[in-house]
mmCIF file of C-alpha atoms in Angstrom:
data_model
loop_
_atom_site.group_PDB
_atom_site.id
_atom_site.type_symbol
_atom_site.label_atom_id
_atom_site.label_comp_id
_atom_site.label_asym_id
_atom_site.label_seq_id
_atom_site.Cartn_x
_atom_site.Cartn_y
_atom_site.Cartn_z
ATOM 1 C CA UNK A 1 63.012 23.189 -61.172
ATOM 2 C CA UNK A 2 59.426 22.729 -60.190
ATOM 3 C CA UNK A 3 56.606 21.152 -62.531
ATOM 4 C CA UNK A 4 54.274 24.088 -62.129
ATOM 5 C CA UNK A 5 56.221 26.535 -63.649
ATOM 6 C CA UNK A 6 58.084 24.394 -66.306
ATOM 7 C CA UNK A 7 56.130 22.738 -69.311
ATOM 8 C CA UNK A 8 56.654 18.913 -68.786
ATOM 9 C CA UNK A 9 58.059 18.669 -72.448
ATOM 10 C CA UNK A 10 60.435 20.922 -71.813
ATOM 11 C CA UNK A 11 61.554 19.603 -68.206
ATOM 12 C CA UNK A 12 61.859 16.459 -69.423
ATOM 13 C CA UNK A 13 63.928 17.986 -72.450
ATOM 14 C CA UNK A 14 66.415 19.591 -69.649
ATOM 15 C CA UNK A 15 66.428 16.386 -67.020
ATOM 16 C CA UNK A 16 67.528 14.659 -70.172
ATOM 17 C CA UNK A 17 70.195 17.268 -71.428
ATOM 18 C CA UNK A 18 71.440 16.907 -67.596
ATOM 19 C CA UNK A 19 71.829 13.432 -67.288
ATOM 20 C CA UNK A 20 72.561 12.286 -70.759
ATOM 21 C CA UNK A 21 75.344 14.917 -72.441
ATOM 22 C CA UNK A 22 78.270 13.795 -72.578
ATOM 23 C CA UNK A 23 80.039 16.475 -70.535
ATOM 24 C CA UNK A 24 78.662 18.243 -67.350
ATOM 25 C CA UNK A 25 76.694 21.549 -68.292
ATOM 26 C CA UNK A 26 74.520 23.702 -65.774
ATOM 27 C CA UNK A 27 71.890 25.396 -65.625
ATOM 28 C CA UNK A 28 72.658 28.970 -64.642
ATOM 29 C CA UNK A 29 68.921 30.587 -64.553
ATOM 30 C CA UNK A 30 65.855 30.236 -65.858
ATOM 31 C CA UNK A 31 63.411 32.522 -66.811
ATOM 32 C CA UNK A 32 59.885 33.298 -68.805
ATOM 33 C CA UNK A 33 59.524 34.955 -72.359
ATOM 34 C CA UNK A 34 55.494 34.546 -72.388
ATOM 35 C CA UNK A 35 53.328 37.543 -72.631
ATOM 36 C CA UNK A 36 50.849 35.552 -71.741
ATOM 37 C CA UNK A 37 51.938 33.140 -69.605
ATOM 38 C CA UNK A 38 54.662 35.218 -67.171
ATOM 39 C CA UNK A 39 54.717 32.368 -64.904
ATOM 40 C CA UNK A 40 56.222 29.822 -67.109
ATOM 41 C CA UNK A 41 59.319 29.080 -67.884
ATOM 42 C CA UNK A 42 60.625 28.558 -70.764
ATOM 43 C CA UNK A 43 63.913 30.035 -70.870
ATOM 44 C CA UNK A 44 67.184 28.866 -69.538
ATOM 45 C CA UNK A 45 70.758 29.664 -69.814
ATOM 46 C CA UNK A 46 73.290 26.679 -70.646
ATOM 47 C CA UNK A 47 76.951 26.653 -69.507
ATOM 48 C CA UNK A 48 78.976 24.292 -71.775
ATOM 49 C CA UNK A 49 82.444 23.296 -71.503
ATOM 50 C CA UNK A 50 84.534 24.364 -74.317
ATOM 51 C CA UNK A 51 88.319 24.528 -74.213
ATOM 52 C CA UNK A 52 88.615 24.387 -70.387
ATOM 53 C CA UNK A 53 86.102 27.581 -69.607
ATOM 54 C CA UNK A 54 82.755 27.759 -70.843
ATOM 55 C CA UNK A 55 80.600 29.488 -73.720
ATOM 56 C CA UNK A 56 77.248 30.485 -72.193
ATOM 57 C CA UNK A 57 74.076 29.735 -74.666
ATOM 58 C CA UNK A 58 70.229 30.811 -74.199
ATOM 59 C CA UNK A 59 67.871 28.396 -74.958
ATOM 60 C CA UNK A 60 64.279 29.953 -75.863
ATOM 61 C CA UNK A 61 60.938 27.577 -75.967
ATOM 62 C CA UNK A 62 57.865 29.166 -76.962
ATOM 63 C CA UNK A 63 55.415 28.056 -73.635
ATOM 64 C CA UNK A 64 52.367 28.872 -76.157
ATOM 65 C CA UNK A 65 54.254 26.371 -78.544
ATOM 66 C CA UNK A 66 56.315 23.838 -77.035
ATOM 67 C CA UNK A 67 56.014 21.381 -79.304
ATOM 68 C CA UNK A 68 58.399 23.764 -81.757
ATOM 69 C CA UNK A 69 62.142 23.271 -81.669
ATOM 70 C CA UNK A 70 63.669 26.412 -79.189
ATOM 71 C CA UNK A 71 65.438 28.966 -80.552
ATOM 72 C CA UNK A 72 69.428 28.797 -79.177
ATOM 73 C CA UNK A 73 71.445 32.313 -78.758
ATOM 74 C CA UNK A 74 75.294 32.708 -78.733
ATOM 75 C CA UNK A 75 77.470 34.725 -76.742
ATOM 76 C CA UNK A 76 78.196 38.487 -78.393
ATOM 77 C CA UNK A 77 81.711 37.203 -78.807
ATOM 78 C CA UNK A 78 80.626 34.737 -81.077
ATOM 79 C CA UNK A 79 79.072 37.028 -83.501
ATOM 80 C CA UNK A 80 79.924 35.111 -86.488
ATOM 81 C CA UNK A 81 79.266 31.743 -85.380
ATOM 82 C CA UNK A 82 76.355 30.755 -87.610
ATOM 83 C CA UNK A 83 75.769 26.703 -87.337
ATOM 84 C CA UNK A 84 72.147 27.593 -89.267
ATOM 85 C CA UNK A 85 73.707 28.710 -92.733
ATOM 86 C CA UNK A 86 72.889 27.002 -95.131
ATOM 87 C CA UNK A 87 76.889 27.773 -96.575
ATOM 88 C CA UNK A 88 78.957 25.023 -96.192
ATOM 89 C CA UNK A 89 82.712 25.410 -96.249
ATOM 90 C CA UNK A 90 84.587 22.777 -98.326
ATOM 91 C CA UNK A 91 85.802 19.774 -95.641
ATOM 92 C CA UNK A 92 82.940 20.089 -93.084
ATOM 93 C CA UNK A 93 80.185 17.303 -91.827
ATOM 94 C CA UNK A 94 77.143 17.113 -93.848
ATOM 95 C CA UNK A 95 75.167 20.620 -92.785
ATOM 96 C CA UNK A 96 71.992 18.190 -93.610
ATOM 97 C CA UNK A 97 72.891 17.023 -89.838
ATOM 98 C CA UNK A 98 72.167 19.513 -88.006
ATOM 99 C CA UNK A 99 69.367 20.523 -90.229
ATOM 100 C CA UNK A 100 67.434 17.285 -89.517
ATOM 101 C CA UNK A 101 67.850 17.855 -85.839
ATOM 102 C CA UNK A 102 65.234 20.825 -86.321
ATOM 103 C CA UNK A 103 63.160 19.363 -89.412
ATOM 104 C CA UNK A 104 62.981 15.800 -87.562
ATOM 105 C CA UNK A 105 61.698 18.085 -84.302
ATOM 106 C CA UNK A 106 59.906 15.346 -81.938
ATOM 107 C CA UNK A 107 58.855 17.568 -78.778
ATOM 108 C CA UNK A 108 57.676 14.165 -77.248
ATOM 109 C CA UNK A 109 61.213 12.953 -77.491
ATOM 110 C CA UNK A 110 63.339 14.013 -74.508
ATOM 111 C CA UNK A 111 66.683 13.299 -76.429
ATOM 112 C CA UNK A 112 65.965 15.708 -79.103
ATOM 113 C CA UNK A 113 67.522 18.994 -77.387
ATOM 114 C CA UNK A 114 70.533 16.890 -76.386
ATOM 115 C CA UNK A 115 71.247 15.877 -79.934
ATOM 116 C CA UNK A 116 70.866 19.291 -81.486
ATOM 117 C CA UNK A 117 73.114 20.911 -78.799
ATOM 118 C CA UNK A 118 75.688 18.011 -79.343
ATOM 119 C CA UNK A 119 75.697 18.749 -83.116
ATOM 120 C CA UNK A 120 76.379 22.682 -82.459
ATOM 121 C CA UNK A 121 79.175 21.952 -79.535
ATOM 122 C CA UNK A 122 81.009 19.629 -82.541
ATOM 123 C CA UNK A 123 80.170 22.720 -85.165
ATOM 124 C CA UNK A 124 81.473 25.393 -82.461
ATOM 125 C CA UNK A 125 84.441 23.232 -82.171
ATOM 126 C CA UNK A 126 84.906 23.619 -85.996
ATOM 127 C CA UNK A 127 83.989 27.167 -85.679
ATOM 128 C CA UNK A 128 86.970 27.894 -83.160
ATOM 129 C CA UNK A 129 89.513 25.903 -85.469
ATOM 130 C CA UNK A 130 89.093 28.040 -88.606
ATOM 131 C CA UNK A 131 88.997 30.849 -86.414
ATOM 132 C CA UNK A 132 92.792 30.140 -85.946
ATOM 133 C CA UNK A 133 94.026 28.445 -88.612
ATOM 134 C CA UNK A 134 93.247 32.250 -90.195
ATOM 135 C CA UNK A 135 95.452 33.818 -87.787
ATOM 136 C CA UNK A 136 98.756 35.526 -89.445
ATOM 137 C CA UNK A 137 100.991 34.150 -87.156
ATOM 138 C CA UNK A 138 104.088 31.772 -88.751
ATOM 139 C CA UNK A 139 104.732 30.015 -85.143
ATOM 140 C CA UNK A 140 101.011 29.041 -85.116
ATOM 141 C CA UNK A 141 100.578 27.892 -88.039
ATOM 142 C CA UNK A 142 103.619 25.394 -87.648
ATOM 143 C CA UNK A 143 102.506 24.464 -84.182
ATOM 144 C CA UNK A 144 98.713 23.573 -85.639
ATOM 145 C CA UNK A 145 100.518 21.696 -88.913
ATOM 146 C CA UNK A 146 102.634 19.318 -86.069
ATOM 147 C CA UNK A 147 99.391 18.654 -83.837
ATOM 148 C CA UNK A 148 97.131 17.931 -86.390
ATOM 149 C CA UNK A 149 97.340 14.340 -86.478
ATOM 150 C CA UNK A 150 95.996 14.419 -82.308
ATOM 151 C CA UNK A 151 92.611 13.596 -81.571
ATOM 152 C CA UNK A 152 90.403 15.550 -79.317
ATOM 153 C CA UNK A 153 92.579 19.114 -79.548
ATOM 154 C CA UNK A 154 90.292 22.453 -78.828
ATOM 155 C CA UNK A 155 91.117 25.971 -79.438
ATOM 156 C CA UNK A 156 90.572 29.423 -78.984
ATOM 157 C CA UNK A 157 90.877 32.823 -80.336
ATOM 158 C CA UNK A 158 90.428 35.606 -77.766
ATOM 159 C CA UNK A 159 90.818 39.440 -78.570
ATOM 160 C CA UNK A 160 89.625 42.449 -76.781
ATOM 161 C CA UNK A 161 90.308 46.054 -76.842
ATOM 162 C CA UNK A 162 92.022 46.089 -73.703
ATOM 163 C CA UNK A 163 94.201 42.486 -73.742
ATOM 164 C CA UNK A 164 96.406 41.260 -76.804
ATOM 165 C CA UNK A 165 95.214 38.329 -79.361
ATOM 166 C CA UNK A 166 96.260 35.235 -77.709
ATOM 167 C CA UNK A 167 95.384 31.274 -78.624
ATOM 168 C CA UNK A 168 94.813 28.937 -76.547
ATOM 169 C CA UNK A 169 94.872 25.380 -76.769
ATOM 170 C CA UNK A 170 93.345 22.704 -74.498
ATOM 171 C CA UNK A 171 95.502 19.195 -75.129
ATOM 172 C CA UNK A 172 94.168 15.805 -74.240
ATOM 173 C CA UNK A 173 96.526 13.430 -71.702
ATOM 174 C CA UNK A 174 97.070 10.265 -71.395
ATOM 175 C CA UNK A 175 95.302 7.801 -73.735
ATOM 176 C CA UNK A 176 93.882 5.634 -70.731
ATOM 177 C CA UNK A 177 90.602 5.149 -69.617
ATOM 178 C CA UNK A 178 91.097 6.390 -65.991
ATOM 179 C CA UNK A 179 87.621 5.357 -65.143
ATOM 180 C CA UNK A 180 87.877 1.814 -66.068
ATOM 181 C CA UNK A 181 90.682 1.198 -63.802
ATOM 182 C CA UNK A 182 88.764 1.896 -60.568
ATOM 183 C CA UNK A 183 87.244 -0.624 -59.458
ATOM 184 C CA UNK A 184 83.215 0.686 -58.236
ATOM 185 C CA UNK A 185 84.151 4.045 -59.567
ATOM 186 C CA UNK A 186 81.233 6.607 -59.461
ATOM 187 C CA UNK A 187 82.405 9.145 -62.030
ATOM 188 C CA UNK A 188 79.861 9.527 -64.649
ATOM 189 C CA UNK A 189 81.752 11.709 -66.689
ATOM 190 C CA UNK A 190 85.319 10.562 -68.640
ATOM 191 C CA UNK A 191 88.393 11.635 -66.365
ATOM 192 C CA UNK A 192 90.729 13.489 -68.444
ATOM 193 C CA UNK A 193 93.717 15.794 -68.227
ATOM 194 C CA UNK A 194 94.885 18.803 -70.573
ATOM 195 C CA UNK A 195 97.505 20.561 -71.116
ATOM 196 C CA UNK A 196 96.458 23.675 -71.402
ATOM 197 C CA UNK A 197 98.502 26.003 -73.635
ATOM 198 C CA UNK A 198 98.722 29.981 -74.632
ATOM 199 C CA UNK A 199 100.670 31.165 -77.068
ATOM 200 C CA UNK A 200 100.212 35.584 -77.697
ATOM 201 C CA UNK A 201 99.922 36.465 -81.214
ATOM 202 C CA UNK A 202 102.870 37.370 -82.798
ATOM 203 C CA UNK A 203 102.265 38.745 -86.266
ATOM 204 C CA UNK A 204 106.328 38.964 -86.889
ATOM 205 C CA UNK A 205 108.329 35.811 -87.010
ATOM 206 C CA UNK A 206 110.730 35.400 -84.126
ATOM 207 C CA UNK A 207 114.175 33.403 -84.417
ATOM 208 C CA UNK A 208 113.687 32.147 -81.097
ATOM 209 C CA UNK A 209 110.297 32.486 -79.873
ATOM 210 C CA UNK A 210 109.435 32.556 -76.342
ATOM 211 C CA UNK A 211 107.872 29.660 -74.014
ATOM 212 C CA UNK A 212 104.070 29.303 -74.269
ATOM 213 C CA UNK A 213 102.291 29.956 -71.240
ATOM 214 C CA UNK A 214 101.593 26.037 -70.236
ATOM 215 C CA UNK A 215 99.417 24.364 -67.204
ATOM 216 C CA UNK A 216 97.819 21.382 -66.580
ATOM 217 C CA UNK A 217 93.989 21.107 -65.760
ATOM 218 C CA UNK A 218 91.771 17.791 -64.871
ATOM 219 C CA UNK A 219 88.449 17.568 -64.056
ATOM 220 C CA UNK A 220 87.163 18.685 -60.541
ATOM 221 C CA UNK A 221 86.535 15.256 -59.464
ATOM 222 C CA UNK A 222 89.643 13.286 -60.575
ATOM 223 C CA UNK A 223 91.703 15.412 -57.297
ATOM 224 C CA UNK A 224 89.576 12.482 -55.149
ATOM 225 C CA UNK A 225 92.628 10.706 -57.494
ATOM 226 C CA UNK A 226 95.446 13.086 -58.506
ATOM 227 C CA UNK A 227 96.587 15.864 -57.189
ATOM 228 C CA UNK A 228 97.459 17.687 -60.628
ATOM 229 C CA UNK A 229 99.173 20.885 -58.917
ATOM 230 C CA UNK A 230 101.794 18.678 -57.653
ATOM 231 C CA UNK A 231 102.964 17.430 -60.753
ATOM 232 C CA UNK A 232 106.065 19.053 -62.070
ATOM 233 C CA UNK A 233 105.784 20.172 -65.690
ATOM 234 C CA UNK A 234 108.844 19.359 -68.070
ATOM 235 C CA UNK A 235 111.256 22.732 -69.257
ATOM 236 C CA UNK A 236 110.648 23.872 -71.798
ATOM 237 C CA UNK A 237 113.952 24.583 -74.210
ATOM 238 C CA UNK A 238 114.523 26.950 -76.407
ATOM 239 C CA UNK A 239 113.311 26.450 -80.100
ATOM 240 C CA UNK A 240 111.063 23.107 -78.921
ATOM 241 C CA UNK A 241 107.560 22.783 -80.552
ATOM 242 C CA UNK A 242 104.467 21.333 -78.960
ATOM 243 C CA UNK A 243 105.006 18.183 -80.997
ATOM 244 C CA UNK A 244 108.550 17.295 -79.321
ATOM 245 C CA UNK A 245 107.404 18.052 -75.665
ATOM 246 C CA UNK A 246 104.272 16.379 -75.595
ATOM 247 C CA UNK A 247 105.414 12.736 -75.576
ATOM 248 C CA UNK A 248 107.891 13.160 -72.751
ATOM 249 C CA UNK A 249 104.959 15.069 -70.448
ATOM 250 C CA UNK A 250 102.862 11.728 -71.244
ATOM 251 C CA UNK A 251 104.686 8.963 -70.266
ATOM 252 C CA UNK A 252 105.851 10.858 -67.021
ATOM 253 C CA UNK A 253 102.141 11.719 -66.747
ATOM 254 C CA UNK A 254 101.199 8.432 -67.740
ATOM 255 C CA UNK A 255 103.395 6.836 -64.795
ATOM 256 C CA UNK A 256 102.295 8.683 -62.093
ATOM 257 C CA UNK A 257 98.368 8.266 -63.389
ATOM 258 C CA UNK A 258 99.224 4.401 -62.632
ATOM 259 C CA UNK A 259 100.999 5.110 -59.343
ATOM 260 C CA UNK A 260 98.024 7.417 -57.801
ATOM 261 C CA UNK A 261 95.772 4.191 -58.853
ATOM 262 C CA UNK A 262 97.942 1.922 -57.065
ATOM 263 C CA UNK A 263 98.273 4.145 -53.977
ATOM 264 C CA UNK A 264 94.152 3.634 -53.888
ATOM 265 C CA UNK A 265 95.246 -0.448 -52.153
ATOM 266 C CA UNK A 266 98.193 1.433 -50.294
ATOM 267 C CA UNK A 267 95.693 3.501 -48.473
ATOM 268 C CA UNK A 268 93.162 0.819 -48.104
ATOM 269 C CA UNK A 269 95.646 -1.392 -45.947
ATOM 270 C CA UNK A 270 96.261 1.802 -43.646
ATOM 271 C CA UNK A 271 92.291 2.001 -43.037
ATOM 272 C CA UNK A 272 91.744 -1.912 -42.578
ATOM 273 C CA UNK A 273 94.872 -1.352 -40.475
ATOM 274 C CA UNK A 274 92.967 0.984 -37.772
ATOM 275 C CA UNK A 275 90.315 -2.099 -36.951
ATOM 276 C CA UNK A 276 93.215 -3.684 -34.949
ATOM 277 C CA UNK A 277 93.187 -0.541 -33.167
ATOM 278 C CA UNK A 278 89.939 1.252 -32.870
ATOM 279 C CA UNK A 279 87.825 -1.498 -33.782
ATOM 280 C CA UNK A 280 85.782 -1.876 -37.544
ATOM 281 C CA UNK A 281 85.730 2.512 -38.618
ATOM 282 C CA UNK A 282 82.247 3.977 -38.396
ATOM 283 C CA UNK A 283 82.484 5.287 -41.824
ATOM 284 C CA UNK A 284 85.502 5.195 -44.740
ATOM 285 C CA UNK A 285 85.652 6.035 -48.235
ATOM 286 C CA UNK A 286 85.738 2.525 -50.147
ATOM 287 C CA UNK A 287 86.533 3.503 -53.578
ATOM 288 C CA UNK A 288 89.621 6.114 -53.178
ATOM 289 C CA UNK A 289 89.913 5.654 -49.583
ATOM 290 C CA UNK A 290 90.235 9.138 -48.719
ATOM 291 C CA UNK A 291 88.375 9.054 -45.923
ATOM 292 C CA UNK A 292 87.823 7.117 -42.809
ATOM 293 C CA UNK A 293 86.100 7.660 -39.121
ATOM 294 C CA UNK A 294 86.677 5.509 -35.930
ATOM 295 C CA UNK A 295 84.975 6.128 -32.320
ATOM 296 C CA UNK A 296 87.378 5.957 -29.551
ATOM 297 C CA UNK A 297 87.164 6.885 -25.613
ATOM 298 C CA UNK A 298 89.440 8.046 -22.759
ATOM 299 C CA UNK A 299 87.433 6.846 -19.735
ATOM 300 C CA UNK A 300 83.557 8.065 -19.775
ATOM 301 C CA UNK A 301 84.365 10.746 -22.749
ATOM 302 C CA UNK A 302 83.489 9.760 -26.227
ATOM 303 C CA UNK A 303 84.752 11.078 -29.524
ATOM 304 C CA UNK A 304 85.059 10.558 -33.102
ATOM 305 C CA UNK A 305 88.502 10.605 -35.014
ATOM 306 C CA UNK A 306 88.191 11.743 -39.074
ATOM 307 C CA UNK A 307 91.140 11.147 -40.936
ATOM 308 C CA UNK A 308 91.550 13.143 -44.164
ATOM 309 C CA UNK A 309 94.291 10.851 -46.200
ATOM 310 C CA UNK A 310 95.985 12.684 -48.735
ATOM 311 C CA UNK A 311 96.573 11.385 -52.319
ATOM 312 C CA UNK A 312 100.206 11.317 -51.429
ATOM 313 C CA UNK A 313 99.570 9.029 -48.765
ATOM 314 C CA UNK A 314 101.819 7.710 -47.215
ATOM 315 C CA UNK A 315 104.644 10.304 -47.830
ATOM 316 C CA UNK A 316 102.065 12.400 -46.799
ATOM 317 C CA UNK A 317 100.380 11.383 -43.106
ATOM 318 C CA UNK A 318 96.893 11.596 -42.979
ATOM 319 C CA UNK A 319 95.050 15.019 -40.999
ATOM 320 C CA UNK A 320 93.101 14.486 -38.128
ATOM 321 C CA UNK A 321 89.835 16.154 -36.592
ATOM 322 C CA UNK A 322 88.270 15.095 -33.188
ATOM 323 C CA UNK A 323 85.183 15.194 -33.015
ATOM 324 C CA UNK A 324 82.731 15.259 -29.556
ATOM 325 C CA UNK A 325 80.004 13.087 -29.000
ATOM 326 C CA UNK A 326 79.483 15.244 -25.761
ATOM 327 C CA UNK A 327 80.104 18.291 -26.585
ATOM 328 C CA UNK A 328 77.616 20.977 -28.465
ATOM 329 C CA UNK A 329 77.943 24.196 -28.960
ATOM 330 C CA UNK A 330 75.163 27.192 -28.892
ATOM 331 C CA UNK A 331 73.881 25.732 -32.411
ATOM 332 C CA UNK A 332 73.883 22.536 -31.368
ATOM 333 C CA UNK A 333 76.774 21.264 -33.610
ATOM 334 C CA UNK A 334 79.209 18.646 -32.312
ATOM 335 C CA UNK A 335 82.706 20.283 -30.758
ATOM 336 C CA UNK A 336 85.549 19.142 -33.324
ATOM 337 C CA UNK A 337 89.081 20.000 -32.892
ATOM 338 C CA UNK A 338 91.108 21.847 -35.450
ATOM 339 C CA UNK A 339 93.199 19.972 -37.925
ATOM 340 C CA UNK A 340 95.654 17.845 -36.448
ATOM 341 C CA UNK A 341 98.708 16.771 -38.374
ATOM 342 C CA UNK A 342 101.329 16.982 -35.678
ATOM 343 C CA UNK A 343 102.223 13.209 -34.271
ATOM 344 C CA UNK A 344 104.355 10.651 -34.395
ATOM 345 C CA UNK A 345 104.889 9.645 -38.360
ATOM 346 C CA UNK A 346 106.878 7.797 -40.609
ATOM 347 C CA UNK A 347 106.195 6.911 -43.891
ATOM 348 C CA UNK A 348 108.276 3.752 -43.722
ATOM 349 C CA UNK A 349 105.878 2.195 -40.989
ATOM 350 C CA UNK A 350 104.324 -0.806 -41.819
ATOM 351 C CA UNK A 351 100.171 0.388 -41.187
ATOM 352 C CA UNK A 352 99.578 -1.718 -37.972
ATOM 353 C CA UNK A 353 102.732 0.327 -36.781
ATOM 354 C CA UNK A 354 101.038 4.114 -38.249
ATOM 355 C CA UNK A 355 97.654 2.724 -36.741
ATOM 356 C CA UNK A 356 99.262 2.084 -33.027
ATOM 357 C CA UNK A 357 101.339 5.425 -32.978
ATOM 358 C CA UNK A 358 97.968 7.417 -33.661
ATOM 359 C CA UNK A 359 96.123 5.026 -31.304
ATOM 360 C CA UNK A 360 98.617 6.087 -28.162
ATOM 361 C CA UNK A 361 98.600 9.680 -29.540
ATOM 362 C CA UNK A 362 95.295 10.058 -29.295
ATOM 363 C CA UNK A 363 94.979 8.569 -25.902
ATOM 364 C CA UNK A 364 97.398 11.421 -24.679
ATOM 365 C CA UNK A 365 95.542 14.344 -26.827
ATOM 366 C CA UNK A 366 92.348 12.759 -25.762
ATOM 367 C CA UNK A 367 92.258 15.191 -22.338
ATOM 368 C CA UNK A 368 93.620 17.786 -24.121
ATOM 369 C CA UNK A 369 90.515 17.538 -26.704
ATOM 370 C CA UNK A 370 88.343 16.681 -23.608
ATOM 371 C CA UNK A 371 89.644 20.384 -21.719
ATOM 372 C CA UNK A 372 88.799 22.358 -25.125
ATOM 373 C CA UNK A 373 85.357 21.224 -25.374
ATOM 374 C CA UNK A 374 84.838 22.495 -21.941
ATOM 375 C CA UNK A 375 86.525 25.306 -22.645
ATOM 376 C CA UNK A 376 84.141 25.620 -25.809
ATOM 377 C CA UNK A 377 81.030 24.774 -24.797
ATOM 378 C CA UNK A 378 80.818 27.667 -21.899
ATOM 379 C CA UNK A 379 81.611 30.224 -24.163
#
């Protein structure tokens, strides 16, 4: 984004939106809508996360008005989402909110366009619910009567011409503040995990009614953390609603959440472990300790050792890559190895005892690294 093509107003409207919402959108492109003006922009398409995908939604300025409120356009899926009617439906928010955020309009006030798409995420959220609570399906309607009571629940209603009705249902995990228990953690966003579920439309009643389709999903950033495909999901029996296998998936979840934080000090020892070894590492990861890089030399020749330490650390050894300080190749980039992960390992060694074994490996693999950097460099 540069400031000669975007009105100031409006950049500072979408630095704002960027650093202040409280989930991650995007900006996917950005475009101009003046006659006048072609080479301002004014335009901009916002990804929001809804229900673990994303709803896409144009915003419009007016560059030969920006100090009106922009004009926001839906998805064609969401025909009949209409957060402007003046209708409200018996149980909803005030509809004066999200009124004010347009008749309050303060162009000069960055947090303006933040606020008004906050109020239509929480009314699209709404939106979706109704959506399936009018859905003539029996099972559904039992499932959404046992999870009502849940906080934080989103759902969706997809149909097509060419795929069956299905809902799905994105479930909130684990009432901890995962954040909060890492100490200098950089997330900026909440940590959470979902259960995501999919049930098909069934508008007959079923005795027994098959499984749900059911996976778990975390934000991108927690794997530094978790690695959620590992984990196991519970069965799921015959006749069980969402209501009896949610607690049991939560306090398993809930355990190993606390044993990938404690892990964090587990790996930590390994890394202050190589110091006795290879001297203080060049670089490490000091939050999840995920990372780490040491400099160590077989004679004159020089290298680098990476180690990539796995969440499951240390029932899972850490991968190496060698890296020359010697070596180029025709670009110019430093010779590294390809990943190592075969050498002596137990997971039962105390880490002055993992930290030696690599130490004498890599004295031994240290000419072998040496002869393919040769090898490399004169082709």
């Amino acid at each position: 984004m540069s400031s000669d093509t975007v009105p100031p107003l409006i950049a500072a409207h979408i630095n704002y939106l960027l650093s202040h919402f409280p989930l991650p959108v995007k900006i996917e492109n950005m475009w101009s809508g003046s006659r006048h003006c072609p080479g301002i922009i004014d335009r901009f398409t916002l990804i929001v996360p809804y229900c673990l995908e994303f709803v896409r939604w144009d915003i419009m300025y007016n560059a030969e008005t920006p100090f009106s409120a922009p004009d926001i356009m839906f998805g064609a899926e969401d025909e009949n989402f209409h957060p402007f009617s003046s209708k409200v439906d018996e149980g909803e928010r005030d509809h004066n909110s999200l009124q004010n955020c347009l008749r309050d309009w303060n162009s000069k006030d960055p947090s303006r366009l933040t606020s008004l798409l906050q109020e239509l995420r929480d009314r699209y959220v709404s939106y979706q619910r109704k959506r399936v609570e009018g859905v003539d399906d029996e099972r559904l309607k039992f499932e959404l009567c046992t999870m009502l009571s849940r906080e934080g629940i989103e759902m969706h209603l997809s149909s097509g011409f060419e795929k069956p009705e299905e809902v799905k249902f994105a479930v909130p995990l684990v009432d901890i503040d995962i954040n909060k228990m890492i100490p200098g953690c950089p997330w900026r966003h909440p940590q959470n995990i979902f259960l995501q579920v999919l049930y098909p439309v069934v508008r007959k009643y079923a005795s027994t009614p098959a499984a749900p389709r059911l996976k778990l999903v975390s934000t991108s950033e927690l794997k530094a953390l978790l690695s959620i495909e590992d984990i196991k999901l519970p069965s799921w029996i015959d006749g069980m609603c969402m209501a009896e296998y949610l607690p049991h998936l939560e306090e398993s979840l809930e355990k190993q959440v606390l044993e990938a934080v404690s892990l964090i000090d587990v790996r930590r020892g390994f890394i202050e472990a190589l110091d006795s070894f290879f001297g203080r590492p060049l670089e490490a990861d000091p939050v999840f300790c995920r990372t780490a890089t040491v400099i160590t030399a077989s004679g004159v020749f020089t290298f680098l050792a990476h180690f990539l330490i796995s969440s499951q650390f240390p029932k899972k050894q850490p991968s190496l890559v060698l890296q020359s300080s010697q070596h180029f190749n025709s670009h110019g980039a430093p010779i590294k190895s390809q990943l190592i992960t075969d050498y002596p390992w137990s997971p039962r060694w105390e880490p002055l005892q993992m930290s030696e074994r690599i130490f004498e490996f890599l004295a031994d693999e240290a000419l072998s690294f040496k002869r393919y950097c040769n090898e490399a460099q004169l082709q």
